[in-house]
PDB file of C-alpha atoms in Angstrom:
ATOM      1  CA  UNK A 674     -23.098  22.187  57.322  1.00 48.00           C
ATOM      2  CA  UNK A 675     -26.070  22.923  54.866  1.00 47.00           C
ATOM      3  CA  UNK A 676     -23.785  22.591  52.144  1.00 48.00           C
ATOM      4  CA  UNK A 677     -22.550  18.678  53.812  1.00 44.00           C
ATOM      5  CA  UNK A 678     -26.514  18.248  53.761  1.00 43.00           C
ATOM      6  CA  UNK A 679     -26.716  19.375  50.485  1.00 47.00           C
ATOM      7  CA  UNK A 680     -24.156  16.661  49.027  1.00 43.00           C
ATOM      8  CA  UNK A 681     -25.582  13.961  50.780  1.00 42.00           C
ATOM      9  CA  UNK A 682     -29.206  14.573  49.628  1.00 51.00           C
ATOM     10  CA  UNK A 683     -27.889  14.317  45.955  1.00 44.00           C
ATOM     11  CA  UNK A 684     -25.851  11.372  46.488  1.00 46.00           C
ATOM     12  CA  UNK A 685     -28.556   9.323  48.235  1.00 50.00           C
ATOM     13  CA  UNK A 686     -30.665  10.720  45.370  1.00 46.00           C
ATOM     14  CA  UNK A 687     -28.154   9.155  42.695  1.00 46.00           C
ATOM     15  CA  UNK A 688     -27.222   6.395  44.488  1.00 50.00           C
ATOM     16  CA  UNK A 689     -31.707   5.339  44.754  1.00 51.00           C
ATOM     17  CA  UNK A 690     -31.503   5.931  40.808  1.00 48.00           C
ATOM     18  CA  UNK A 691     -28.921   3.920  39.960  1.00 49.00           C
ATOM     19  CA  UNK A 692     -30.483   1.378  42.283  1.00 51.00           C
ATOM     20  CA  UNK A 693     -33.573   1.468  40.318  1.00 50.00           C
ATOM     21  CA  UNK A 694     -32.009   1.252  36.852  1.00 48.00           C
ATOM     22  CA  UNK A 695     -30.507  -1.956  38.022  1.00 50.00           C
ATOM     23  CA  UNK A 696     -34.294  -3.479  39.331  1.00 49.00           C
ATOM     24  CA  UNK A 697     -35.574  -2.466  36.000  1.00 45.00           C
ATOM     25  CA  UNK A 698     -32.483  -3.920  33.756  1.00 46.00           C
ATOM     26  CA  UNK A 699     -32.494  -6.802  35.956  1.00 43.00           C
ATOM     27  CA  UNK A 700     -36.379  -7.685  35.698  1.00 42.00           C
ATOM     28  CA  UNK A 701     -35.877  -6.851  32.158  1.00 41.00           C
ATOM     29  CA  UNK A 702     -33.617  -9.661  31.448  1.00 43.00           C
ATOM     30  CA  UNK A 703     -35.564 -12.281  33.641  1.00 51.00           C
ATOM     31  CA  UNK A 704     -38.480 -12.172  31.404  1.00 56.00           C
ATOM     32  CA  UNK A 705     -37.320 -12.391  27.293  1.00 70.00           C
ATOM     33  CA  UNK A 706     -39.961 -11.627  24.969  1.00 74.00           C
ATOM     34  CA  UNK A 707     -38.052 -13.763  22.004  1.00 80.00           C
ATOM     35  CA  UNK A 708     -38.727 -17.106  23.717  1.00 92.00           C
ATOM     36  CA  UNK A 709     -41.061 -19.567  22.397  1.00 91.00           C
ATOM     37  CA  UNK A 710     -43.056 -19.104  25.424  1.00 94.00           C
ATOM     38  CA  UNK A 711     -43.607 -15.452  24.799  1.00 91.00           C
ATOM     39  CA  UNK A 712     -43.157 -14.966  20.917  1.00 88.00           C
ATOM     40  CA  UNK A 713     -45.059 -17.826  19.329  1.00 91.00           C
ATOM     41  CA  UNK A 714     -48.396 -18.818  18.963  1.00 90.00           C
ATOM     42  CA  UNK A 715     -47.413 -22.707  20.577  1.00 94.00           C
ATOM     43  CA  UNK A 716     -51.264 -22.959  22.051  1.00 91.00           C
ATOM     44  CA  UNK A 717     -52.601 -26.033  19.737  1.00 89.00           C
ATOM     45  CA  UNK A 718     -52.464 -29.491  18.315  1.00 90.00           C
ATOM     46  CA  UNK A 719     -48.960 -30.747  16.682  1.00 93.00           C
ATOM     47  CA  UNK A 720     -49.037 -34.155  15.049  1.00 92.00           C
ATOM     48  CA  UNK A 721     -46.374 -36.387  13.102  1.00 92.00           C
ATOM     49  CA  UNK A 722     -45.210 -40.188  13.144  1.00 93.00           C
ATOM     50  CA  UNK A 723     -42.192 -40.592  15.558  1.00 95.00           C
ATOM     51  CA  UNK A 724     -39.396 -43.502  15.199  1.00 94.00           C
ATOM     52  CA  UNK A 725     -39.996 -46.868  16.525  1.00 91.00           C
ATOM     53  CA  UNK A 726     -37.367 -49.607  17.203  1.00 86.00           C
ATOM     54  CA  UNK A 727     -39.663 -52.488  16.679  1.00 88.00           C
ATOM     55  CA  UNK A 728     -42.537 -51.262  14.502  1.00 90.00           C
ATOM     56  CA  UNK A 729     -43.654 -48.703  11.492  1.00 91.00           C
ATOM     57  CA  UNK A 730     -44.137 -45.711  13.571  1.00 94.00           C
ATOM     58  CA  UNK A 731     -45.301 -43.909  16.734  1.00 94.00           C
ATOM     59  CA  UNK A 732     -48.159 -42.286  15.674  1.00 93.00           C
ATOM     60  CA  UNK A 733     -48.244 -38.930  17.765  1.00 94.00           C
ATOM     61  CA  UNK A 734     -50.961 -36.136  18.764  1.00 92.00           C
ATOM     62  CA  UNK A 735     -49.418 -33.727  21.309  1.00 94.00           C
ATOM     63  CA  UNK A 736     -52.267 -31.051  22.636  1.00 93.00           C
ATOM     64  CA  UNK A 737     -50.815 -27.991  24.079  1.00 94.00           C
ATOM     65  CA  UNK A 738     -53.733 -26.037  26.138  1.00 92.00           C
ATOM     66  CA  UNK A 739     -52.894 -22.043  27.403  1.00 91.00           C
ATOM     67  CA  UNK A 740     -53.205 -23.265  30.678  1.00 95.00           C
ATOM     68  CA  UNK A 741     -50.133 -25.315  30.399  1.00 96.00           C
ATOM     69  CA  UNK A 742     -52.344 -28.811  30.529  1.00 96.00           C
ATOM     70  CA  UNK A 743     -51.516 -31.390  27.457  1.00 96.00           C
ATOM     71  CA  UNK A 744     -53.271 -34.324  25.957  1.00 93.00           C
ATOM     72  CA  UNK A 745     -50.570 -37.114  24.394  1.00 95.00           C
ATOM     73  CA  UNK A 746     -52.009 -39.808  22.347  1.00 92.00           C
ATOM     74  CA  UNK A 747     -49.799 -42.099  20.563  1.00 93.00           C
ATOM     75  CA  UNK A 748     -50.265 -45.623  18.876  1.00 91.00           C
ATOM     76  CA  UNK A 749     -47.914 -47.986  17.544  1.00 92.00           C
ATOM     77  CA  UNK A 750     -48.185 -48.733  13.507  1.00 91.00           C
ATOM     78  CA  UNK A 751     -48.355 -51.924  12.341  1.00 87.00           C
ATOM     79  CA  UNK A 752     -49.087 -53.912  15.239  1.00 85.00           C
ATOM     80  CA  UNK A 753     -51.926 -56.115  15.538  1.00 79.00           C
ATOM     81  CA  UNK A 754     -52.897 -55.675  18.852  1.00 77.00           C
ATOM     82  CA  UNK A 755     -51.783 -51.704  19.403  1.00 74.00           C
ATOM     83  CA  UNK A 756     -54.439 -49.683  20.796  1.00 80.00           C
ATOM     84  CA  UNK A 757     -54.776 -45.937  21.327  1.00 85.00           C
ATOM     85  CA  UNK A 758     -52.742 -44.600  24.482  1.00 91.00           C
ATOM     86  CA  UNK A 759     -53.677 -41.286  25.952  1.00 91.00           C
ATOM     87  CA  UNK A 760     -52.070 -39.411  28.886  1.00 95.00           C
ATOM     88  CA  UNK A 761     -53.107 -36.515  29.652  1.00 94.00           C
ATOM     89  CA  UNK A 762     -51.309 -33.956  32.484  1.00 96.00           C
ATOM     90  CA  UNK A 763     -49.578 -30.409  33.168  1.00 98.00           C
ATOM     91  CA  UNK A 764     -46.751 -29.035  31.776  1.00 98.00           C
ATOM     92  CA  UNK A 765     -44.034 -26.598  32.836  1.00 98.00           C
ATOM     93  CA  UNK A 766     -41.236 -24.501  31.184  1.00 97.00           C
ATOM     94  CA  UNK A 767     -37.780 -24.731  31.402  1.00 97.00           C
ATOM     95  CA  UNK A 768     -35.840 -21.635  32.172  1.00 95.00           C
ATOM     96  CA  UNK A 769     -34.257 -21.174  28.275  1.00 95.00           C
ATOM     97  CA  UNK A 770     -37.925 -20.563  27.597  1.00 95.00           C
ATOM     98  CA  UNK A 771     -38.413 -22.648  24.463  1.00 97.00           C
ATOM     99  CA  UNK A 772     -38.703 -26.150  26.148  1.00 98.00           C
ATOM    100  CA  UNK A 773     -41.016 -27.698  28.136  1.00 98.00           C
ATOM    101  CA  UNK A 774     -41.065 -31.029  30.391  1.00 98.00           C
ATOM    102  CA  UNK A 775     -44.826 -33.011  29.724  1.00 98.00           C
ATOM    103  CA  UNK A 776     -45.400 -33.975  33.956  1.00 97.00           C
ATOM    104  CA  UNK A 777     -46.911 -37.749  34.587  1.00 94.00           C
ATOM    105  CA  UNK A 778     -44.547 -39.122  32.261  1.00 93.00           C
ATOM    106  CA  UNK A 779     -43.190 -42.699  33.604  1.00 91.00           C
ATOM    107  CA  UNK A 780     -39.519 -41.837  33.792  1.00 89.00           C
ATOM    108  CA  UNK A 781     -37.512 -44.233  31.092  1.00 86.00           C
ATOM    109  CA  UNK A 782     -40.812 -44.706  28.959  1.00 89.00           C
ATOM    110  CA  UNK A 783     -40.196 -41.961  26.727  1.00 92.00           C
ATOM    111  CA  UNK A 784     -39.079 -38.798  26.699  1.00 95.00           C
ATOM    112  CA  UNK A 785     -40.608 -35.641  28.478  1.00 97.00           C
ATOM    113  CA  UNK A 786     -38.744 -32.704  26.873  1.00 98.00           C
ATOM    114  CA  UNK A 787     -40.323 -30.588  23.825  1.00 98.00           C
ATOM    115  CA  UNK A 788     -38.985 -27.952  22.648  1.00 98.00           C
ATOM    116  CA  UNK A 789     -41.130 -25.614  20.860  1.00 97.00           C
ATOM    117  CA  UNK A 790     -40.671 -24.266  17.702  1.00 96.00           C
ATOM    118  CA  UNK A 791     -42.609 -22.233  14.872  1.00 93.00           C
ATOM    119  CA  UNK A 792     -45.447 -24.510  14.038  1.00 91.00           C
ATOM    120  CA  UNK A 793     -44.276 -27.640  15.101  1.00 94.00           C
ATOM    121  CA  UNK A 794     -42.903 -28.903  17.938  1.00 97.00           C
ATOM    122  CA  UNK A 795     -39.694 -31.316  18.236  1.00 97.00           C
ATOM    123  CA  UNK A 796     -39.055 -33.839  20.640  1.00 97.00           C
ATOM    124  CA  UNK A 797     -35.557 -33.993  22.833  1.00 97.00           C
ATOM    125  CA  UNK A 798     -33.902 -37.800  24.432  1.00 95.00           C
ATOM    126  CA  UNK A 799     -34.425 -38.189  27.645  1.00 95.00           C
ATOM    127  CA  UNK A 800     -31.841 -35.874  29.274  1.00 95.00           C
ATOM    128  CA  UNK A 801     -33.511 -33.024  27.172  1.00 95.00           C
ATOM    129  CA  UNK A 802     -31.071 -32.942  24.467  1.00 96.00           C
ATOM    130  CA  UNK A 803     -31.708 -32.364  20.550  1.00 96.00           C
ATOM    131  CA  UNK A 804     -31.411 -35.703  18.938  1.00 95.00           C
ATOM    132  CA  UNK A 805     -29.040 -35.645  16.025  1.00 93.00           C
ATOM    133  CA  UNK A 806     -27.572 -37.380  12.923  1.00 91.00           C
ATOM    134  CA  UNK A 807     -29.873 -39.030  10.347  1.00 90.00           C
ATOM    135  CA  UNK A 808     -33.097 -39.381  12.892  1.00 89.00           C
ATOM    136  CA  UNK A 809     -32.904 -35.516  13.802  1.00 91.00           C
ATOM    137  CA  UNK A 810     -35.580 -34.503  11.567  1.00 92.00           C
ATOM    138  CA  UNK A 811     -38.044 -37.505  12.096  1.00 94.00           C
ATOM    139  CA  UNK A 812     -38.956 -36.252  15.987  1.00 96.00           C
ATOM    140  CA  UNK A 813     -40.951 -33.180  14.423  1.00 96.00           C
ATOM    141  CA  UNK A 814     -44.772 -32.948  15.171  1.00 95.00           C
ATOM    142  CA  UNK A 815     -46.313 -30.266  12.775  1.00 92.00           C
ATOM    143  CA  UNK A 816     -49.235 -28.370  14.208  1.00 91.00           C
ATOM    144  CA  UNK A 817     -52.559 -28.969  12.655  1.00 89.00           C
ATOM    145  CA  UNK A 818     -55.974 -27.186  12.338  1.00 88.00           C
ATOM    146  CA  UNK A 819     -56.964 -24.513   9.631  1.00 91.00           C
ATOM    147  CA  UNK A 820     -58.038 -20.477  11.051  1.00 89.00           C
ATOM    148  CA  UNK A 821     -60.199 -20.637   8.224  1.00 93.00           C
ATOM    149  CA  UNK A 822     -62.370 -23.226   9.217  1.00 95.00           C
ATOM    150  CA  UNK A 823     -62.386 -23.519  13.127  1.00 94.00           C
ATOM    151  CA  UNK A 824     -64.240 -21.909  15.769  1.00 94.00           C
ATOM    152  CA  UNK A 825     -66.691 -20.278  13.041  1.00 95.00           C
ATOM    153  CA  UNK A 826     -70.416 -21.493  12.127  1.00 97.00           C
ATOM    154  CA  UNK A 827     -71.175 -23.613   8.865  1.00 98.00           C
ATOM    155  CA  UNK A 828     -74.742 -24.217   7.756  1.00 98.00           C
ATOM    156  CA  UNK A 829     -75.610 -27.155   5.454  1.00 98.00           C
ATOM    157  CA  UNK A 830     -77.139 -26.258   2.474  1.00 97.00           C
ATOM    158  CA  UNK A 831     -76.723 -29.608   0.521  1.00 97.00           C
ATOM    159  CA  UNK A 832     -76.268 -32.811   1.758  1.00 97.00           C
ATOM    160  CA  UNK A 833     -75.501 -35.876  -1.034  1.00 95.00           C
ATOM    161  CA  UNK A 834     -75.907 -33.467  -3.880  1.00 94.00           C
ATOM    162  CA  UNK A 835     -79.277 -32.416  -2.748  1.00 95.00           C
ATOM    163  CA  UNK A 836     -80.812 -29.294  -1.470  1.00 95.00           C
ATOM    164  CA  UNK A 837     -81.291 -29.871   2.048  1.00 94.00           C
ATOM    165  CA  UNK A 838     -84.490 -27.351   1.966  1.00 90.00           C
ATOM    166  CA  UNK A 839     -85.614 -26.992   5.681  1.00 88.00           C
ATOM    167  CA  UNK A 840     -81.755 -25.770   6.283  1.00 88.00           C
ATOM    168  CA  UNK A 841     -81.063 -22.855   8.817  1.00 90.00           C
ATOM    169  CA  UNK A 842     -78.114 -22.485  10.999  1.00 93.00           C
ATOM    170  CA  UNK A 843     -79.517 -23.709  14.329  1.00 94.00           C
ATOM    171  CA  UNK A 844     -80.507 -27.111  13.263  1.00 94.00           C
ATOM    172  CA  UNK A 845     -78.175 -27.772  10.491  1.00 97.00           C
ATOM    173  CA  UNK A 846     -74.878 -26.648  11.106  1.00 97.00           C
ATOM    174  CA  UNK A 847     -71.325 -27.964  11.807  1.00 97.00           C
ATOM    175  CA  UNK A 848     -68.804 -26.157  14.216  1.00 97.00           C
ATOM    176  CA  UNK A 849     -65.033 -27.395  14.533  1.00 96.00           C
ATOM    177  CA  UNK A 850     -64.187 -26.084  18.117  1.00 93.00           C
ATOM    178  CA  UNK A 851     -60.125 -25.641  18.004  1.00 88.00           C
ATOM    179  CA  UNK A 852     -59.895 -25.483  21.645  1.00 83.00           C
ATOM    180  CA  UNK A 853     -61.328 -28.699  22.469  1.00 82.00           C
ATOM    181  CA  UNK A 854     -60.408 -30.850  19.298  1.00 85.00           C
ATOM    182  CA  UNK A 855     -64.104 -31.583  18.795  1.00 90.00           C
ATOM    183  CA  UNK A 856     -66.778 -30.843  15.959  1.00 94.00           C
ATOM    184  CA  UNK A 857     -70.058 -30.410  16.973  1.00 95.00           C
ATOM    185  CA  UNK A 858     -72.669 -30.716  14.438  1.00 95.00           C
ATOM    186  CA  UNK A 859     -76.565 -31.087  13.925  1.00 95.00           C
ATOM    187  CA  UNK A 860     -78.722 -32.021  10.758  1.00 94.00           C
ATOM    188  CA  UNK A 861     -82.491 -31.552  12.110  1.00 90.00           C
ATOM    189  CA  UNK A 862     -82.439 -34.012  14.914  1.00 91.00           C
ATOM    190  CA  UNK A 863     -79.480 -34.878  17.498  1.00 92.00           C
ATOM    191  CA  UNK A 864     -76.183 -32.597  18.256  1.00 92.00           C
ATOM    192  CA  UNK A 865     -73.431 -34.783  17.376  1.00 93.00           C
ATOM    193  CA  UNK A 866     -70.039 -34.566  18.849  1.00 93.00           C
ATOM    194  CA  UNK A 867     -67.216 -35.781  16.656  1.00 91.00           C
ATOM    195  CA  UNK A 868     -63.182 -35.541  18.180  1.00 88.00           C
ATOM    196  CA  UNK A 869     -61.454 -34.773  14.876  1.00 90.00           C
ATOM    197  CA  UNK A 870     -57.823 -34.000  13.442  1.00 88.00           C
ATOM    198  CA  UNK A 871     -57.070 -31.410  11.015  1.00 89.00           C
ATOM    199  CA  UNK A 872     -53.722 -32.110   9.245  1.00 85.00           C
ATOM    200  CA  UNK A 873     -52.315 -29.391   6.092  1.00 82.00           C
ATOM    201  CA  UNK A 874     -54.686 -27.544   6.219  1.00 85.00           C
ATOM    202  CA  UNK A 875     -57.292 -29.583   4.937  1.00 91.00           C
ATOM    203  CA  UNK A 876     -56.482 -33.117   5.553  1.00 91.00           C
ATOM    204  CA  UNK A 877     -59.741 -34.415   8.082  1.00 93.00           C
ATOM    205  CA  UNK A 878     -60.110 -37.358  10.081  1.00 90.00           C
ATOM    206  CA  UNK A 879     -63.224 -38.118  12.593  1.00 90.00           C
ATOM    207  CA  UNK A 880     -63.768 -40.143  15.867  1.00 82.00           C
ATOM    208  CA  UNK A 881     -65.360 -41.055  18.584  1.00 67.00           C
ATOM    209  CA  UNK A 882     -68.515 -39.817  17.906  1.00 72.00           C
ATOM    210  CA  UNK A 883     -71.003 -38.986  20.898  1.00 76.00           C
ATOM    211  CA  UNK A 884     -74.426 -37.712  20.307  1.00 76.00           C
ATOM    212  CA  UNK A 885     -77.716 -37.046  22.217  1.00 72.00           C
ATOM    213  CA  UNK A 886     -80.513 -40.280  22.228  1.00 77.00           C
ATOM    214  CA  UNK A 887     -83.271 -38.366  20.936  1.00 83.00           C
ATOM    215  CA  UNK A 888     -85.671 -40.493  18.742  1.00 87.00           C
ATOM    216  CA  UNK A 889     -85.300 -38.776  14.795  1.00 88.00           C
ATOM    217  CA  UNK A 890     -88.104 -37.951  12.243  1.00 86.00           C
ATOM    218  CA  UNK A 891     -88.727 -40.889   9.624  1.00 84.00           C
ATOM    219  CA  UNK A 892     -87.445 -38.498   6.915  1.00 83.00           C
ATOM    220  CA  UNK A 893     -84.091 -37.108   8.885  1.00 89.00           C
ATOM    221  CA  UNK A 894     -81.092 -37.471   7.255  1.00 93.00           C
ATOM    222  CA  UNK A 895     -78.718 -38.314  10.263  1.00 93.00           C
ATOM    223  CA  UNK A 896     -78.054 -41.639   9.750  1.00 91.00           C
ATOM    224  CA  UNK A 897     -76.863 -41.558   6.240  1.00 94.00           C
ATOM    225  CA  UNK A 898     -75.355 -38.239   7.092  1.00 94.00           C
ATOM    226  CA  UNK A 899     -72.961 -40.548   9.833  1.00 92.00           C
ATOM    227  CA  UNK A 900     -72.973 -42.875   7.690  1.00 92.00           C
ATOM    228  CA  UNK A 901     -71.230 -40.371   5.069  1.00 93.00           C
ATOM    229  CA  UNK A 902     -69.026 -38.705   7.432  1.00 92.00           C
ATOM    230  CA  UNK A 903     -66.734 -42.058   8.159  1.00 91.00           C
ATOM    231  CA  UNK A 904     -65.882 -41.406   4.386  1.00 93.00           C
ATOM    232  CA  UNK A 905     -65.043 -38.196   4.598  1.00 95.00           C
ATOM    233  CA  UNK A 906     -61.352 -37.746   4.832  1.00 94.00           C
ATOM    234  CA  UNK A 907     -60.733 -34.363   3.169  1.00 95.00           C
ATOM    235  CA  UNK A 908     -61.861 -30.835   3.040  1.00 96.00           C
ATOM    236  CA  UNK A 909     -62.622 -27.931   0.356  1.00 95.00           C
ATOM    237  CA  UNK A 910     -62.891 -24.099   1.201  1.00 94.00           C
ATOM    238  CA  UNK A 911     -63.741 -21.447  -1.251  1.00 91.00           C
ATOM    239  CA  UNK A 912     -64.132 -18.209   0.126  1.00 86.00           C
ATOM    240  CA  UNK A 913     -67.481 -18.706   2.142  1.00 94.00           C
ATOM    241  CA  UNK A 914     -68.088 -22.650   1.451  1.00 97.00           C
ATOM    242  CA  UNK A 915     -66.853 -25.514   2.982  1.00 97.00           C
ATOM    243  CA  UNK A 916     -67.400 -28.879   1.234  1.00 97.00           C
ATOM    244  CA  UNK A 917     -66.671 -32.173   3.075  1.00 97.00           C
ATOM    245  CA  UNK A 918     -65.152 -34.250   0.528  1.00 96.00           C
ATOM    246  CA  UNK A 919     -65.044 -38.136   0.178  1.00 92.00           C
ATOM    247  CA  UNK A 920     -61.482 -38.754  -1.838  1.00 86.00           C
ATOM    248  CA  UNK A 921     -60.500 -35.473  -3.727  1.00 84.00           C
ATOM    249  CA  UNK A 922     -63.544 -34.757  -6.334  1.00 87.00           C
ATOM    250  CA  UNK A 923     -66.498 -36.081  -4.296  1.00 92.00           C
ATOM    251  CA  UNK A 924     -68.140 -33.928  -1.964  1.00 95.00           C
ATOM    252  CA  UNK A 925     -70.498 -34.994   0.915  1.00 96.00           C
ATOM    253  CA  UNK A 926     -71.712 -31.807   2.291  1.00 97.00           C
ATOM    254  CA  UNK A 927     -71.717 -28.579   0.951  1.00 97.00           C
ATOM    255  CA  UNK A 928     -72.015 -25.405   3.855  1.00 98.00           C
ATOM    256  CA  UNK A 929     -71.407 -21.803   3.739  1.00 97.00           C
ATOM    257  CA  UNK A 930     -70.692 -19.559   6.661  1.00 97.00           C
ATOM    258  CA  UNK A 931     -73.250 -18.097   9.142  1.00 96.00           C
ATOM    259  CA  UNK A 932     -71.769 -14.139   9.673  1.00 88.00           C
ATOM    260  CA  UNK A 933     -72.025 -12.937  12.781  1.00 76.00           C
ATOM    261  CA  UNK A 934     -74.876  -9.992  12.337  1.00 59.00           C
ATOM    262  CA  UNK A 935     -73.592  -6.423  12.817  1.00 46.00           C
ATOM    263  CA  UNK A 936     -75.428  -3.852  14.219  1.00 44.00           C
ATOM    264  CA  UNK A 937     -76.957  -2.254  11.370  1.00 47.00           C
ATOM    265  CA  UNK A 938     -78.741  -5.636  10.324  1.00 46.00           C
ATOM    266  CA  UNK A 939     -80.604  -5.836  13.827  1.00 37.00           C
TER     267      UNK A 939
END
């Protein structure tokens, strides 16, 4: 009898193992850490000029936030009348991992499917499928923005070849938040709030500026320093400088970076 007892211990023993193995495998497989959703770095802002049937191009933004929201803005080139469209939404995944569905999209409009890929994303027809033959590479968005730039401090230290004198890096400063898509900046007076797009690298374009009302010093340089910045279209980093540059040999601004202090200089 003891030995009986004895056999059926171990084989409920085996038999609770081999269970287990098969939870683990099993969870294991339902979650693969070579997707896009798990392996790349998709969080960001992809931009590109998508095919039109009746005019130059789509011109495309597509903001991907971590929390699975988006921000689409598109307008059509070379129409007279085409204004900026925005929608803005959640996303979800589809099961292969690598493709997601943008939600609020009108069904027919346009397609909802993206499928991400290493630094760009590319968009799928409207039953989710990769669109091939001689089009296939013209639904690419390429992601934008520059590490070396965004979300770090720059204080201006010359402003239209001149020494801007009563500089220091809480009143004159520029800051290109990533996460948001906006630069906020400050010369002496108002904080100014700029949307912006940062294309290779160092390719710069500004809108939609919003700033605080509060009345500037006769000698403040903020309105020639907006003024300046609708020109700008192009930027320059060496090392710890950042120049904003009007066409490729002309720069606005000059600022270099405000380091974070480290212990031993407090």
């Amino acid at each position: 009898m003891k030995k009986v007892l004895a056999l059926l211990s171990v084989f409920a023993l085996i038999t609770a193992m081999a269970s287990s193995c098969e939870e683990k495998q099993s969870s294991s497989e339902s979650t693969d850490p070579h997707t896009a959703m798990n392996a790349l770095d998709w969080e960001g802002s992809y931009y590109g000029t998508l095919p039109c049937a009746d005019c130059e191009g789509i011109d495309t933004e597509l903001r991907l936030n971590e929390d699975n929201t988006y921000r689409l803005t598109t307008s059509y080139l070379g129409k007279e009348d085409t204004q900026k469209e925005t929608i803005e939404g959640a996303f979800e995944w589809l099961e292969d991992g690598n493709t997601i569905k943008l939600l609020g999209i009108e069904e027919g409009t346009r397609s909802p499917f993206v499928k991400i890929e290493e630094n760009r994303v590319r968009y799928l027809d409207l039953e989710g499928n990769v669109i091939e033959g001689e089009l296939e590479n013209y639904y690419l968005l390429t992601k934008g923005g520059n590490p070396l730039v965004e979300d770090m401090k720059w204080q201006l230290v010359e402003f239209d070849g001149k020494e801007v004198k009563e500089s220091d890096p809480d009143h004159y400063y520029i800051m290109f938040d990533s996460k948001v898509g906006l630069a906020h900046a400050e010369v002496g007076c108002n904080v100014l709030n700029f949307a912006y797009r940062l294309k290779n690298d160092v390719e710069v374009q500004f809108t939609q500026d919003m700033m605080t009302m509060m009345a500037c010093p006769e000698d403040s340089i903020e309105d020639e320093f907006l003024a300046a910045l609708k020109d700008v279209h192009r930027l320059s980093i060496d090392e710890d400088t950042l120049l904003l540059m009007k066409g490729e040999t002309t720069p606005v601004a000059r600022y270099i970076l405000v380091k974070e202090k480290s212990n031993e200089d407090l």
